[in-house]
PDB file of C-alpha atoms in Angstrom:
ATOM      1  CA  MET A 300      63.385 -10.644  31.341  1.00 59.00           C
ATOM      2  CA  PHE A 301      63.022 -14.896  31.059  1.00 72.00           C
ATOM      3  CA  THR A 302      64.666 -16.902  33.495  1.00 79.00           C
ATOM      4  CA  GLU A 303      67.234 -19.981  31.897  1.00 88.00           C
ATOM      5  CA  ARG A 304      65.842 -23.115  32.067  1.00 89.00           C
ATOM      6  CA  THR A 305      67.472 -27.072  31.549  1.00 92.00           C
ATOM      7  CA  GLY A 306      65.825 -30.117  30.850  1.00 93.00           C
ATOM      8  CA  ILE A 307      65.841 -33.070  32.980  1.00 95.00           C
ATOM      9  CA  ILE A 308      64.948 -36.482  32.174  1.00 95.00           C
ATOM     10  CA  VAL A 309      63.575 -38.761  35.144  1.00 96.00           C
ATOM     11  CA  TRP A 310      63.361 -42.343  34.934  1.00 96.00           C
ATOM     12  CA  PHE A 311      60.887 -44.059  37.646  1.00 95.00           C
ATOM     13  CA  SER A 312      59.349 -47.292  38.377  1.00 94.00           C
ATOM     14  CA  ASP A 313      55.629 -45.935  39.757  1.00 91.00           C
ATOM     15  CA  LEU A 314      53.618 -43.742  36.752  1.00 91.00           C
ATOM     16  CA  LYS A 315      50.770 -42.665  39.597  1.00 91.00           C
ATOM     17  CA  ALA A 316      53.524 -41.424  42.172  1.00 89.00           C
ATOM     18  CA  ALA A 317      55.413 -40.159  39.381  1.00 89.00           C
ATOM     19  CA  GLY A 318      52.543 -37.690  37.756  1.00 85.00           C
ATOM     20  CA  LYS A 319      51.561 -36.397  40.894  1.00 86.00           C
ATOM     21  CA  GLN A 320      55.017 -35.491  42.738  1.00 92.00           C
ATOM     22  CA  LEU A 321      57.002 -34.321  39.719  1.00 92.00           C
ATOM     23  CA  GLU A 322      55.340 -31.015  39.492  1.00 92.00           C
ATOM     24  CA  LYS A 323      56.554 -29.986  42.595  1.00 93.00           C
ATOM     25  CA  TYR A 324      59.905 -29.815  41.217  1.00 93.00           C
ATOM     26  CA  GLY A 325      59.410 -28.012  38.004  1.00 92.00           C
ATOM     27  CA  SER A 326      57.206 -28.204  34.663  1.00 93.00           C
ATOM     28  CA  VAL A 327      56.482 -31.526  33.532  1.00 94.00           C
ATOM     29  CA  HIS A 328      56.782 -31.501  29.709  1.00 94.00           C
ATOM     30  CA  TYR A 329      55.705 -35.111  29.065  1.00 95.00           C
ATOM     31  CA  ILE A 330      55.667 -38.365  30.689  1.00 95.00           C
ATOM     32  CA  SER A 331      55.917 -41.709  29.016  1.00 94.00           C
ATOM     33  CA  LYS A 332      54.150 -44.167  30.162  1.00 93.00           C
ATOM     34  CA  LYS A 333      55.338 -47.581  28.061  1.00 94.00           C
ATOM     35  CA  LEU A 334      59.202 -46.118  28.920  1.00 95.00           C
ATOM     36  CA  HIS A 335      58.520 -44.975  32.459  1.00 94.00           C
ATOM     37  CA  TYR A 336      60.188 -41.556  31.922  1.00 95.00           C
ATOM     38  CA  ALA A 337      59.571 -37.837  32.297  1.00 95.00           C
ATOM     39  CA  ALA A 338      60.779 -34.901  30.638  1.00 95.00           C
ATOM     40  CA  MET A 339      60.700 -31.729  32.882  1.00 95.00           C
ATOM     41  CA  TYR A 340      61.956 -28.529  33.004  1.00 94.00           C
ATOM     42  CA  THR A 341      63.334 -26.545  35.833  1.00 94.00           C
ATOM     43  CA  TYR A 342      65.684 -23.310  36.777  1.00 92.00           C
ATOM     44  CA  ALA A 343      69.154 -23.913  35.584  1.00 90.00           C
ATOM     45  CA  ASP A 344      70.391 -22.161  39.031  1.00 92.00           C
ATOM     46  CA  ARG A 345      68.792 -24.750  40.911  1.00 92.00           C
ATOM     47  CA  LEU A 346      69.432 -27.594  38.614  1.00 92.00           C
ATOM     48  CA  GLU A 347      72.359 -29.540  41.209  1.00 94.00           C
ATOM     49  CA  GLU A 348      69.523 -29.614  44.148  1.00 95.00           C
ATOM     50  CA  THR A 349      66.838 -30.371  41.738  1.00 95.00           C
ATOM     51  CA  MET A 350      68.541 -33.672  40.621  1.00 95.00           C
ATOM     52  CA  LYS A 351      69.409 -34.859  44.068  1.00 95.00           C
ATOM     53  CA  GLN A 352      65.935 -34.171  45.507  1.00 95.00           C
ATOM     54  CA  LEU A 353      64.850 -36.303  42.813  1.00 95.00           C
ATOM     55  CA  GLN A 354      67.140 -39.058  43.461  1.00 95.00           C
ATOM     56  CA  ARG A 355      66.156 -39.367  46.924  1.00 95.00           C
ATOM     57  CA  LEU A 356      62.392 -40.099  46.205  1.00 94.00           C
ATOM     58  CA  PRO A 357      61.552 -43.794  46.269  1.00 94.00           C
ATOM     59  CA  PHE A 358      60.452 -44.118  42.765  1.00 94.00           C
ATOM     60  CA  VAL A 359      62.688 -42.731  40.802  1.00 95.00           C
ATOM     61  CA  LYS A 360      65.549 -44.972  39.347  1.00 95.00           C
ATOM     62  CA  LYS A 361      67.659 -42.204  37.891  1.00 95.00           C
ATOM     63  CA  VAL A 362      67.808 -38.780  37.179  1.00 96.00           C
ATOM     64  CA  GLU A 363      69.857 -37.329  33.779  1.00 95.00           C
ATOM     65  CA  ARG A 364      70.570 -33.749  32.603  1.00 93.00           C
ATOM     66  CA  SER A 365      69.800 -32.853  29.079  1.00 88.00           C
ATOM     67  CA  TYR A 366      72.252 -30.944  27.082  1.00 85.00           C
ATOM     68  CA  ARG A 367      69.363 -30.183  24.447  1.00 81.00           C
ATOM     69  CA  ASN A 368      70.240 -26.367  25.013  1.00 76.00           C
ATOM     70  CA  GLU A 369      74.267 -26.840  24.364  1.00 79.00           C
ATOM     71  CA  ILE A 370      73.755 -28.179  20.880  1.00 82.00           C
ATOM     72  CA  LYS A 371      74.336 -26.052  18.401  1.00 80.00           C
ATOM     73  CA  THR A 372      71.278 -25.229  16.125  1.00 77.00           C
ATOM     74  CA  GLU A 373      72.162 -22.785  13.783  1.00 79.00           C
ATOM     75  CA  TYR A 374      73.501 -24.501  10.728  1.00 75.00           C
ATOM     76  CA  ASN A 375      76.024 -23.087   7.907  1.00 76.00           C
ATOM     77  CA  SER A 376      76.767 -25.024   4.521  1.00 73.00           C
ATOM     78  CA  ASN A 377      80.126 -23.996   2.589  1.00 75.00           C
ATOM     79  CA  ILE A 378      78.472 -25.644  -0.331  1.00 74.00           C
ATOM     80  CA  PRO A 379      77.179 -23.146  -2.642  1.00 72.00           C
ATOM     81  CA  ASP A 380      72.954 -23.522  -3.288  1.00 70.00           C
ATOM     82  CA  LYS A 381      72.496 -25.538  -6.841  1.00 73.00           C
ATOM     83  CA  THR A 382      68.915 -24.807  -7.100  1.00 73.00           C
ATOM     84  CA  ARG A 383      68.829 -21.477  -9.007  1.00 70.00           C
ATOM     85  CA  PHE A 384      70.547 -23.752 -11.668  1.00 72.00           C
ATOM     86  CA  TYR A 385      67.437 -26.289 -11.889  1.00 71.00           C
ATOM     87  CA  THR A 386      64.649 -23.569 -12.733  1.00 63.00           C
ATOM     88  CA  LEU A 387      61.991 -24.024 -15.245  1.00 62.00           C
TER      89      LEU A 387
END
């Protein structure tokens, strides 16, 4: 039902140009005015061509892929829970 999306970090030099043109390539999640980067999401099947197109823009310094969806977020602990020993 939902298509797979991947995050991209775009480092830029011109904030005004970035705010207007990055919407064409995916959904912009956050733009940092102080550090001059934007976090955005794009479709995973078109990731490589989108990164190449973004790199060609004159105001873009660097484009990085986000590895957030590859990080394990489910944790398990082999240590038993000791909170039940400290009840009132």
